[in-house]
mmCIF file of C-alpha atoms and ligand atoms in Angstrom:
data_model
loop_
_atom_site.group_PDB
_atom_site.id
_atom_site.type_symbol
_atom_site.label_atom_id
_atom_site.label_comp_id
_atom_site.label_asym_id
_atom_site.label_seq_id
_atom_site.Cartn_x
_atom_site.Cartn_y
_atom_site.Cartn_z
ATOM 1 C CA UNK A 1 38.252 -119.304 163.197
ATOM 2 C CA UNK A 2 41.940 -119.215 162.325
ATOM 3 C CA UNK A 3 41.293 -117.632 158.919
ATOM 4 C CA UNK A 4 39.274 -114.933 160.621
ATOM 5 C CA UNK A 5 42.049 -114.230 163.125
ATOM 6 C CA UNK A 6 44.559 -113.754 160.336
ATOM 7 C CA UNK A 7 42.183 -111.338 158.574
ATOM 8 C CA UNK A 8 41.622 -109.357 161.745
ATOM 9 C CA UNK A 9 45.299 -109.292 162.410
ATOM 10 C CA UNK A 10 45.957 -108.014 158.901
ATOM 11 C CA UNK A 11 43.588 -105.203 159.684
ATOM 12 C CA UNK A 12 45.511 -104.337 162.835
ATOM 13 C CA UNK A 13 48.738 -104.370 160.874
ATOM 14 C CA UNK A 14 47.209 -102.012 158.312
ATOM 15 C CA UNK A 15 46.263 -99.679 161.097
ATOM 16 C CA UNK A 16 49.761 -99.815 162.423
ATOM 17 C CA UNK A 17 51.201 -99.177 158.989
ATOM 18 C CA UNK A 18 48.848 -96.269 158.497
ATOM 19 C CA UNK A 19 49.752 -94.854 161.860
ATOM 20 C CA UNK A 20 53.386 -95.775 162.141
ATOM 21 C CA UNK A 21 55.183 -95.838 158.830
ATOM 22 C CA UNK A 22 55.572 -94.093 155.504
ATOM 23 C CA UNK A 23 54.909 -96.027 152.278
ATOM 24 C CA UNK A 24 58.611 -95.914 151.446
ATOM 25 C CA UNK A 25 59.424 -97.143 154.958
ATOM 26 C CA UNK A 26 62.085 -99.517 156.250
ATOM 27 C CA UNK A 27 62.711 -103.181 155.301
ATOM 28 C CA UNK A 28 60.049 -105.610 156.457
ATOM 29 C CA UNK A 29 59.920 -109.294 157.261
ATOM 30 C CA UNK A 30 56.567 -111.110 157.606
ATOM 31 C CA UNK A 31 56.288 -114.630 158.960
ATOM 32 C CA UNK A 32 54.013 -117.040 160.767
ATOM 33 C CA UNK A 33 55.099 -118.081 164.256
ATOM 34 C CA UNK A 34 53.425 -118.909 167.567
ATOM 35 C CA UNK A 35 50.139 -119.442 165.748
ATOM 36 C CA UNK A 36 49.970 -115.883 164.456
ATOM 37 C CA UNK A 37 51.202 -113.538 161.748
ATOM 38 C CA UNK A 38 54.237 -111.498 162.747
ATOM 39 C CA UNK A 39 55.630 -108.436 161.006
ATOM 40 C CA UNK A 40 59.022 -106.936 161.779
ATOM 41 C CA UNK A 41 60.170 -103.655 160.306
ATOM 42 C CA UNK A 42 63.176 -101.593 161.325
ATOM 43 C CA UNK A 43 65.713 -99.178 159.938
ATOM 44 C CA UNK A 44 68.422 -101.776 159.338
ATOM 45 C CA UNK A 45 69.436 -104.435 156.794
ATOM 46 C CA UNK A 46 66.771 -106.977 155.951
ATOM 47 C CA UNK A 47 69.186 -109.727 156.976
ATOM 48 C CA UNK A 48 69.202 -108.334 160.541
ATOM 49 C CA UNK A 49 65.419 -108.621 160.619
ATOM 50 C CA UNK A 50 65.709 -112.185 159.348
ATOM 51 C CA UNK A 51 68.094 -112.970 162.213
ATOM 52 C CA UNK A 52 65.567 -111.505 164.675
ATOM 53 C CA UNK A 53 62.865 -113.631 163.019
ATOM 54 C CA UNK A 54 65.037 -116.752 163.429
ATOM 55 C CA UNK A 55 65.491 -115.925 167.104
ATOM 56 C CA UNK A 56 61.685 -115.827 167.557
ATOM 57 C CA UNK A 57 61.250 -119.083 165.656
ATOM 58 C CA UNK A 58 63.900 -120.688 167.832
ATOM 59 C CA UNK A 59 61.991 -119.663 170.980
ATOM 60 C CA UNK A 60 58.844 -121.139 169.451
ATOM 61 C CA UNK A 61 60.643 -124.406 168.646
ATOM 62 C CA UNK A 62 61.726 -124.705 172.266
ATOM 63 C CA UNK A 63 58.498 -123.802 174.075
ATOM 64 C CA UNK A 64 55.617 -124.861 171.840
ATOM 65 C CA UNK A 65 53.118 -126.945 173.838
ATOM 66 C CA UNK A 66 51.977 -128.902 170.801
ATOM 67 C CA UNK A 67 55.162 -129.644 168.858
ATOM 68 C CA UNK A 68 56.400 -133.052 169.973
ATOM 69 C CA UNK A 69 60.024 -131.996 169.490
ATOM 70 C CA UNK A 70 59.894 -128.996 171.842
ATOM 71 C CA UNK A 71 61.594 -128.875 175.224
ATOM 72 C CA UNK A 72 58.317 -127.864 176.838
ATOM 73 C CA UNK A 73 56.529 -130.856 175.306
ATOM 74 C CA UNK A 74 59.152 -133.157 176.861
ATOM 75 C CA UNK A 75 58.801 -131.455 180.246
ATOM 76 C CA UNK A 76 55.028 -131.868 180.218
ATOM 77 C CA UNK A 77 55.260 -135.483 179.064
ATOM 78 C CA UNK A 78 57.963 -136.505 181.535
ATOM 79 C CA UNK A 79 56.968 -134.388 184.530
ATOM 80 C CA UNK A 80 60.241 -132.471 184.344
ATOM 81 C CA UNK A 81 63.772 -132.776 183.042
ATOM 82 C CA UNK A 82 66.733 -130.708 182.046
ATOM 83 C CA UNK A 83 66.243 -127.802 179.626
ATOM 84 C CA UNK A 84 68.512 -125.440 177.689
ATOM 85 C CA UNK A 85 69.729 -122.314 179.521
ATOM 86 C CA UNK A 86 67.517 -120.210 177.175
ATOM 87 C CA UNK A 87 64.367 -122.134 178.098
ATOM 88 C CA UNK A 88 65.332 -122.046 181.780
ATOM 89 C CA UNK A 89 65.648 -118.240 181.509
ATOM 90 C CA UNK A 90 62.169 -117.982 179.994
ATOM 91 C CA UNK A 91 60.718 -120.270 182.689
ATOM 92 C CA UNK A 92 62.434 -118.222 185.384
ATOM 93 C CA UNK A 93 60.976 -114.982 183.955
ATOM 94 C CA UNK A 94 57.522 -116.570 183.666
ATOM 95 C CA UNK A 95 57.589 -117.903 187.237
ATOM 96 C CA UNK A 96 58.573 -114.505 188.620
ATOM 97 C CA UNK A 97 55.570 -113.009 186.788
ATOM 98 C CA UNK A 98 53.283 -115.683 188.296
ATOM 99 C CA UNK A 99 54.554 -114.595 191.715
ATOM 100 C CA UNK A 100 54.194 -110.882 190.940
ATOM 101 C CA UNK A 101 50.518 -111.358 189.968
ATOM 102 C CA UNK A 102 49.916 -113.788 192.842
ATOM 103 C CA UNK A 103 48.748 -116.432 190.406
ATOM 104 C CA UNK A 104 46.300 -114.416 188.267
ATOM 105 C CA UNK A 105 48.907 -115.314 185.649
ATOM 106 C CA UNK A 106 49.726 -118.989 186.178
ATOM 107 C CA UNK A 107 51.745 -121.009 183.647
ATOM 108 C CA UNK A 108 50.461 -124.293 185.114
ATOM 109 C CA UNK A 109 47.007 -123.555 183.619
ATOM 110 C CA UNK A 110 47.587 -125.933 180.679
ATOM 111 C CA UNK A 111 45.354 -128.868 181.772
ATOM 112 C CA UNK A 112 42.464 -126.399 182.071
ATOM 113 C CA UNK A 113 43.137 -124.736 178.704
ATOM 114 C CA UNK A 114 43.215 -128.195 177.108
ATOM 115 C CA UNK A 115 39.950 -129.302 178.761
ATOM 116 C CA UNK A 116 38.172 -126.414 176.998
ATOM 117 C CA UNK A 117 39.645 -127.482 173.661
ATOM 118 C CA UNK A 118 41.776 -124.390 173.104
ATOM 119 C CA UNK A 119 44.858 -126.445 172.283
ATOM 120 C CA UNK A 120 43.221 -128.335 169.406
ATOM 121 C CA UNK A 121 40.169 -126.289 168.385
ATOM 122 C CA UNK A 122 37.844 -129.132 169.484
ATOM 123 C CA UNK A 123 35.974 -126.789 171.781
ATOM 124 C CA UNK A 124 33.774 -128.060 174.623
ATOM 125 C CA UNK A 125 32.341 -126.787 177.897
ATOM 126 C CA UNK A 126 33.620 -128.994 180.733
ATOM 127 C CA UNK A 127 31.393 -129.469 183.792
ATOM 128 C CA UNK A 128 32.065 -127.552 187.004
ATOM 129 C CA UNK A 129 33.141 -130.839 188.611
ATOM 130 C CA UNK A 130 35.656 -131.457 185.858
ATOM 131 C CA UNK A 131 37.225 -127.983 186.036
ATOM 132 C CA UNK A 132 37.259 -128.081 189.847
ATOM 133 C CA UNK A 133 39.109 -131.415 189.716
ATOM 134 C CA UNK A 134 41.666 -130.017 187.228
ATOM 135 C CA UNK A 135 42.516 -127.159 189.595
ATOM 136 C CA UNK A 136 44.373 -129.710 191.700
ATOM 137 C CA UNK A 137 47.085 -129.538 189.026
ATOM 138 C CA UNK A 138 47.186 -125.736 188.820
ATOM 139 C CA UNK A 139 49.671 -124.029 191.141
ATOM 140 C CA UNK A 140 52.821 -122.445 189.733
ATOM 141 C CA UNK A 141 54.344 -122.363 193.258
ATOM 142 C CA UNK A 142 54.841 -126.131 193.074
ATOM 143 C CA UNK A 143 57.024 -125.941 189.942
ATOM 144 C CA UNK A 144 60.685 -126.461 190.887
ATOM 145 C CA UNK A 145 63.304 -124.759 188.729
ATOM 146 C CA UNK A 146 66.876 -125.233 189.862
ATOM 147 C CA UNK A 147 69.410 -124.013 187.306
ATOM 148 C CA UNK A 148 68.268 -125.817 184.178
ATOM 149 C CA UNK A 149 66.488 -128.656 186.008
ATOM 150 C CA UNK A 150 62.704 -128.588 186.173
ATOM 151 C CA UNK A 151 60.409 -130.747 188.324
ATOM 152 C CA UNK A 152 56.646 -130.749 187.918
ATOM 153 C CA UNK A 153 54.255 -132.392 190.383
ATOM 154 C CA UNK A 154 52.174 -135.318 189.105
ATOM 155 C CA UNK A 155 49.616 -134.197 186.506
ATOM 156 C CA UNK A 156 50.923 -130.638 186.173
ATOM 157 C CA UNK A 157 51.682 -129.195 182.723
ATOM 158 C CA UNK A 158 53.023 -125.828 181.633
ATOM 159 C CA UNK A 159 51.648 -123.413 179.020
ATOM 160 C CA UNK A 160 53.769 -120.395 178.080
ATOM 161 C CA UNK A 161 51.194 -119.071 175.577
ATOM 162 C CA UNK A 162 50.417 -116.091 177.805
ATOM 163 C CA UNK A 163 54.010 -114.805 177.902
ATOM 164 C CA UNK A 164 56.030 -116.309 175.028
ATOM 165 C CA UNK A 165 55.199 -113.684 172.385
ATOM 166 C CA UNK A 166 56.048 -110.779 174.680
ATOM 167 C CA UNK A 167 59.247 -112.514 175.750
ATOM 168 C CA UNK A 168 60.162 -113.184 172.111
ATOM 169 C CA UNK A 169 59.519 -109.528 171.228
ATOM 170 C CA UNK A 170 61.732 -108.403 174.083
ATOM 171 C CA UNK A 171 64.559 -110.722 173.009
ATOM 172 C CA UNK A 172 64.244 -109.746 169.334
ATOM 173 C CA UNK A 173 64.334 -106.046 170.251
ATOM 174 C CA UNK A 174 67.369 -106.572 172.503
ATOM 175 C CA UNK A 175 69.123 -108.418 169.664
ATOM 176 C CA UNK A 176 68.484 -105.569 167.230
ATOM 177 C CA UNK A 177 69.362 -102.824 169.725
ATOM 178 C CA UNK A 178 72.677 -104.541 170.479
ATOM 179 C CA UNK A 179 73.421 -104.325 166.747
ATOM 180 C CA UNK A 180 72.829 -100.605 166.619
ATOM 181 C CA UNK A 181 69.173 -100.482 165.549
ATOM 182 C CA UNK A 182 67.509 -97.371 166.978
ATOM 183 C CA UNK A 183 64.145 -97.345 165.200
ATOM 184 C CA UNK A 184 61.813 -100.259 164.571
ATOM 185 C CA UNK A 185 58.400 -101.785 165.065
ATOM 186 C CA UNK A 186 57.987 -105.486 165.780
ATOM 187 C CA UNK A 187 54.435 -106.790 165.681
ATOM 188 C CA UNK A 188 54.081 -110.284 167.126
ATOM 189 C CA UNK A 189 50.400 -110.869 166.513
ATOM 190 C CA UNK A 190 49.071 -107.923 168.473
ATOM 191 C CA UNK A 191 52.038 -107.923 170.853
ATOM 192 C CA UNK A 192 53.810 -104.779 169.707
ATOM 193 C CA UNK A 193 57.430 -104.138 170.588
ATOM 194 C CA UNK A 194 58.876 -100.799 169.560
ATOM 195 C CA UNK A 195 62.543 -99.891 169.269
ATOM 196 C CA UNK A 196 63.244 -96.209 169.823
ATOM 197 C CA UNK A 197 60.907 -93.827 168.066
ATOM 198 C CA UNK A 198 60.108 -93.087 164.430
ATOM 199 C CA UNK A 199 63.119 -91.706 162.509
ATOM 200 C CA UNK A 200 61.741 -88.160 162.815
ATOM 201 C CA UNK A 201 61.765 -88.563 166.608
ATOM 202 C CA UNK A 202 57.985 -88.835 167.010
ATOM 203 C CA UNK A 203 56.361 -91.733 168.893
ATOM 204 C CA UNK A 204 55.061 -94.920 167.315
ATOM 205 C CA UNK A 205 51.273 -94.897 167.223
ATOM 206 C CA UNK A 206 49.748 -98.224 168.174
ATOM 207 C CA UNK A 207 46.085 -99.001 167.501
ATOM 208 C CA UNK A 208 44.108 -100.640 170.319
ATOM 209 C CA UNK A 209 41.438 -102.955 168.956
ATOM 210 C CA UNK A 210 37.828 -102.312 169.888
ATOM 211 C CA UNK A 211 36.860 -105.476 171.803
ATOM 212 C CA UNK A 212 33.170 -105.020 170.931
ATOM 213 C CA UNK A 213 33.521 -104.216 167.212
ATOM 214 C CA UNK A 214 35.969 -106.584 165.718
ATOM 215 C CA UNK A 215 36.823 -104.632 162.597
ATOM 216 C CA UNK A 216 37.432 -101.352 164.359
ATOM 217 C CA UNK A 217 39.842 -99.864 166.814
ATOM 218 C CA UNK A 218 39.045 -98.044 170.047
ATOM 219 C CA UNK A 219 41.954 -95.625 170.135
ATOM 220 C CA UNK A 220 45.603 -94.957 169.493
ATOM 221 C CA UNK A 221 48.353 -94.952 172.100
ATOM 222 C CA UNK A 222 51.761 -93.375 171.635
ATOM 223 C CA UNK A 223 54.696 -95.642 172.426
ATOM 224 C CA UNK A 224 58.461 -95.009 172.444
ATOM 225 C CA UNK A 225 61.026 -97.766 172.920
ATOM 226 C CA UNK A 226 58.542 -99.914 174.871
ATOM 227 C CA UNK A 227 56.238 -102.857 174.352
ATOM 228 C CA UNK A 228 52.441 -102.603 174.122
ATOM 229 C CA UNK A 229 50.576 -105.875 174.619
ATOM 230 C CA UNK A 230 46.833 -106.477 174.597
ATOM 231 C CA UNK A 231 44.848 -109.442 175.912
ATOM 232 C CA UNK A 232 41.240 -109.694 174.844
ATOM 233 C CA UNK A 233 38.490 -112.281 174.885
ATOM 234 C CA UNK A 234 37.909 -111.583 171.166
ATOM 235 C CA UNK A 235 41.248 -113.161 170.223
ATOM 236 C CA UNK A 236 40.150 -116.762 170.570
ATOM 237 C CA UNK A 237 36.698 -117.923 171.567
ATOM 238 C CA UNK A 238 33.799 -120.198 170.751
ATOM 239 C CA UNK A 239 30.065 -120.249 171.358
ATOM 240 C CA UNK A 240 28.818 -123.128 173.498
ATOM 241 C CA UNK A 241 25.584 -125.053 172.901
ATOM 242 C CA UNK A 242 24.107 -122.844 175.619
ATOM 243 C CA UNK A 243 24.721 -119.779 173.423
ATOM 244 C CA UNK A 244 27.396 -118.418 175.790
ATOM 245 C CA UNK A 245 30.751 -117.115 174.579
ATOM 246 C CA UNK A 246 33.807 -118.829 176.085
ATOM 247 C CA UNK A 247 37.261 -117.382 175.557
ATOM 248 C CA UNK A 248 40.830 -118.551 176.008
ATOM 249 C CA UNK A 249 41.869 -116.541 179.071
ATOM 250 C CA UNK A 250 41.219 -118.650 182.155
ATOM 251 C CA UNK A 251 40.750 -117.659 185.761
ATOM 252 C CA UNK A 252 43.163 -119.950 187.637
ATOM 253 C CA UNK A 253 40.887 -119.670 190.690
ATOM 254 C CA UNK A 254 37.908 -121.278 188.898
ATOM 255 C CA UNK A 255 39.322 -123.160 185.900
ATOM 256 C CA UNK A 256 36.811 -121.319 183.698
ATOM 257 C CA UNK A 257 37.101 -118.377 181.273
ATOM 258 C CA UNK A 258 37.735 -115.179 183.244
ATOM 259 C CA UNK A 259 34.655 -112.960 183.381
ATOM 260 C CA UNK A 260 36.002 -110.060 185.335
ATOM 261 C CA UNK A 261 34.406 -107.105 183.601
ATOM 262 C CA UNK A 262 37.532 -106.385 181.537
ATOM 263 C CA UNK A 263 36.995 -106.804 177.784
ATOM 264 C CA UNK A 264 40.560 -105.984 176.874
ATOM 265 C CA UNK A 265 43.694 -105.173 178.858
ATOM 266 C CA UNK A 266 46.683 -103.413 177.309
ATOM 267 C CA UNK A 267 49.968 -103.038 179.175
ATOM 268 C CA UNK A 268 52.757 -100.688 178.136
ATOM 269 C CA UNK A 269 56.211 -101.014 179.717
ATOM 270 C CA UNK A 270 59.891 -101.519 178.897
ATOM 271 C CA UNK A 271 59.788 -105.305 179.249
ATOM 272 C CA UNK A 272 57.652 -107.151 176.679
ATOM 273 C CA UNK A 273 57.477 -110.313 178.803
ATOM 274 C CA UNK A 274 56.114 -108.307 181.736
ATOM 275 C CA UNK A 275 53.583 -106.635 179.410
ATOM 276 C CA UNK A 276 52.399 -109.972 178.046
ATOM 277 C CA UNK A 277 51.967 -111.707 181.403
ATOM 278 C CA UNK A 278 50.382 -108.628 182.988
ATOM 279 C CA UNK A 279 47.891 -108.129 180.171
ATOM 280 C CA UNK A 280 46.660 -111.675 180.738
ATOM 281 C CA UNK A 281 46.675 -111.178 184.527
ATOM 282 C CA UNK A 282 44.812 -107.840 184.479
ATOM 283 C CA UNK A 283 42.153 -109.422 182.255
ATOM 284 C CA UNK A 284 41.701 -112.057 184.978
ATOM 285 C CA UNK A 285 41.765 -109.577 187.881
ATOM 286 C CA UNK A 286 39.046 -107.225 186.635
ATOM 287 C CA UNK A 287 38.996 -103.399 186.770
ATOM 288 C CA UNK A 288 39.125 -102.813 190.541
ATOM 289 C CA UNK A 289 41.831 -105.335 191.378
ATOM 290 C CA UNK A 290 43.818 -104.280 188.311
ATOM 291 C CA UNK A 291 43.729 -100.645 189.405
ATOM 292 C CA UNK A 292 44.888 -101.629 192.905
ATOM 293 C CA UNK A 293 47.637 -103.787 191.420
ATOM 294 C CA UNK A 294 48.824 -100.875 189.269
ATOM 295 C CA UNK A 295 48.930 -98.562 192.313
ATOM 296 C CA UNK A 296 50.724 -101.116 194.491
ATOM 297 C CA UNK A 297 53.325 -102.436 192.075
ATOM 298 C CA UNK A 298 53.778 -99.662 189.475
ATOM 299 C CA UNK A 299 56.347 -99.981 186.711
ATOM 300 C CA UNK A 300 53.818 -100.131 183.878
ATOM 301 C CA UNK A 301 50.985 -98.252 182.191
ATOM 302 C CA UNK A 302 47.677 -99.774 181.177
ATOM 303 C CA UNK A 303 44.500 -99.273 179.162
ATOM 304 C CA UNK A 304 41.528 -101.329 180.345
ATOM 305 C CA UNK A 305 38.304 -101.435 178.329
ATOM 306 C CA UNK A 306 35.465 -102.653 180.536
ATOM 307 C CA UNK A 307 32.027 -104.157 179.982
ATOM 308 C CA UNK A 308 30.612 -100.920 181.430
ATOM 309 C CA UNK A 309 31.921 -99.198 178.320
ATOM 310 C CA UNK A 310 34.646 -97.376 180.189
ATOM 311 C CA UNK A 311 38.277 -97.054 179.136
ATOM 312 C CA UNK A 312 40.580 -96.713 182.137
ATOM 313 C CA UNK A 313 43.917 -95.149 181.232
ATOM 314 C CA UNK A 314 46.918 -94.544 183.491
ATOM 315 C CA UNK A 315 48.213 -90.972 183.493
ATOM 316 C CA UNK A 316 51.606 -91.801 181.976
ATOM 317 C CA UNK A 317 50.070 -92.462 178.542
ATOM 318 C CA UNK A 318 49.088 -90.356 175.557
ATOM 319 C CA UNK A 319 45.903 -92.085 174.414
ATOM 320 C CA UNK A 320 43.543 -90.742 171.746
ATOM 321 C CA UNK A 321 40.177 -92.507 171.596
ATOM 322 C CA UNK A 322 38.464 -92.941 168.263
ATOM 323 C CA UNK A 323 35.604 -90.435 168.282
ATOM 324 C CA UNK A 324 33.018 -93.022 167.264
ATOM 325 C CA UNK A 325 34.151 -95.617 169.853
ATOM 326 C CA UNK A 326 31.442 -96.207 172.482
ATOM 327 C CA UNK A 327 33.687 -95.868 175.536
ATOM 328 C CA UNK A 328 34.026 -93.131 178.124
ATOM 329 C CA UNK A 329 37.690 -92.510 178.868
ATOM 330 C CA UNK A 330 38.654 -92.101 182.529
ATOM 331 C CA UNK A 331 42.255 -91.240 183.352
ATOM 332 C CA UNK A 332 43.262 -92.776 186.676
ATOM 333 C CA UNK A 333 44.643 -90.456 189.315
ATOM 334 C CA UNK A 334 48.012 -91.190 190.853
HETATM 335 P P1 AMP B 1 47.265 -113.827 176.146
HETATM 336 O O1 AMP B 1 46.691 -113.807 174.783
HETATM 337 O O2 AMP B 1 48.636 -113.322 176.265
HETATM 338 O O3 AMP B 1 46.359 -113.211 177.162
HETATM 339 O O4 AMP B 1 47.435 -115.347 176.568
HETATM 340 C C1 AMP B 1 46.387 -116.244 176.538
HETATM 341 C C2 AMP B 1 46.955 -117.629 176.480
HETATM 342 O O5 AMP B 1 47.660 -117.897 177.701
HETATM 343 C C3 AMP B 1 45.875 -118.679 176.385
HETATM 344 O O6 AMP B 1 45.664 -119.060 175.036
HETATM 345 C C4 AMP B 1 46.445 -119.826 177.214
HETATM 346 O O7 AMP B 1 47.328 -120.585 176.433
HETATM 347 C C5 AMP B 1 47.228 -119.119 178.284
HETATM 348 N N1 AMP B 1 46.444 -118.727 179.466
HETATM 349 C C6 AMP B 1 45.098 -118.629 179.625
HETATM 350 N N2 AMP B 1 44.787 -118.187 180.860
HETATM 351 C C7 AMP B 1 45.977 -117.994 181.503
HETATM 352 C C8 AMP B 1 46.318 -117.546 182.805
HETATM 353 N N3 AMP B 1 45.406 -117.163 183.700
HETATM 354 N N4 AMP B 1 47.642 -117.496 183.125
HETATM 355 C C9 AMP B 1 48.600 -117.857 182.224
HETATM 356 N N5 AMP B 1 48.331 -118.269 180.991
HETATM 357 C C10 AMP B 1 47.033 -118.336 180.614
HETATM 358 MG MG1 MG B 2 49.662 -112.383 177.708
#
């Protein structure tokens, strides 16, 4: 499965290269972090990109759920503790996004994610009784964060996998912008963070994967100085003995993979952490709730591809569907 993900990701990167950069383009740094291939390129010295890479790897070291030396691992093991100011800032951001989405995004989902085997790759389909019992431990509102002190209720564990890449992209972009970088493209495994526009002033063109045809893309969206983050069931999944497909995005209301009618949710906004958490949350909400959420809260654009073969696009975007893609595009009205 992992090998396949890397191959698919390489394809996405090729698309991005084809759409976003010239062959003689800027310096590039490729690396593996957060369980995915990342590619940073920007009009700056390579050493700057390496510093941005180190910043991302430092975030990973602090908030990995599986590395026994991470701060998050210690929190989950001990039911709380004191963390670094940087980790506290990430937790604070994540908790505010849980509140914003009223728990469609919930960082306390970890016991559920583990029960399905997504942390180890030993996939299994837990019974309804088992997932219902695990929901007792899922409720972000019971996480206490006071300064750098964290307290978790008995049995609760945190998973930042739904927001860490977007947060890391945001921080890396801020680091580079503060050092004068005005044009760059940071790809954190499908979480794209752009800095400024292309050197000729035109927008970056980001490919949106076709959730039904894994080697193809559904369309291209233009992005300037923003993040574009997609959540899709195709990213990580397994087939159960019953022949059903089970993916890694969980509905915190049921403790089971979210089947909302959304096949992929892309969010485009200034803040990469917001984009990442919202893309996961909109996937959980489904098309109708997601549209209502967009109207009520605003502050972002989205592209939702649904199981009715519709692509819903907010009016703030320039989106060009691939002619051969099987989706009808509907632009939402304000
Ligand atoms: P993403 O690819 O950003 O949608 O994030 C998916 C990852 O976030 C999963 O692999 C889990 O680790 C975690 N996750 C799954 N469901 C949720 C949820 N409803 N809220 C927060 N995190 C989740
Ligand atoms: Mg996410």
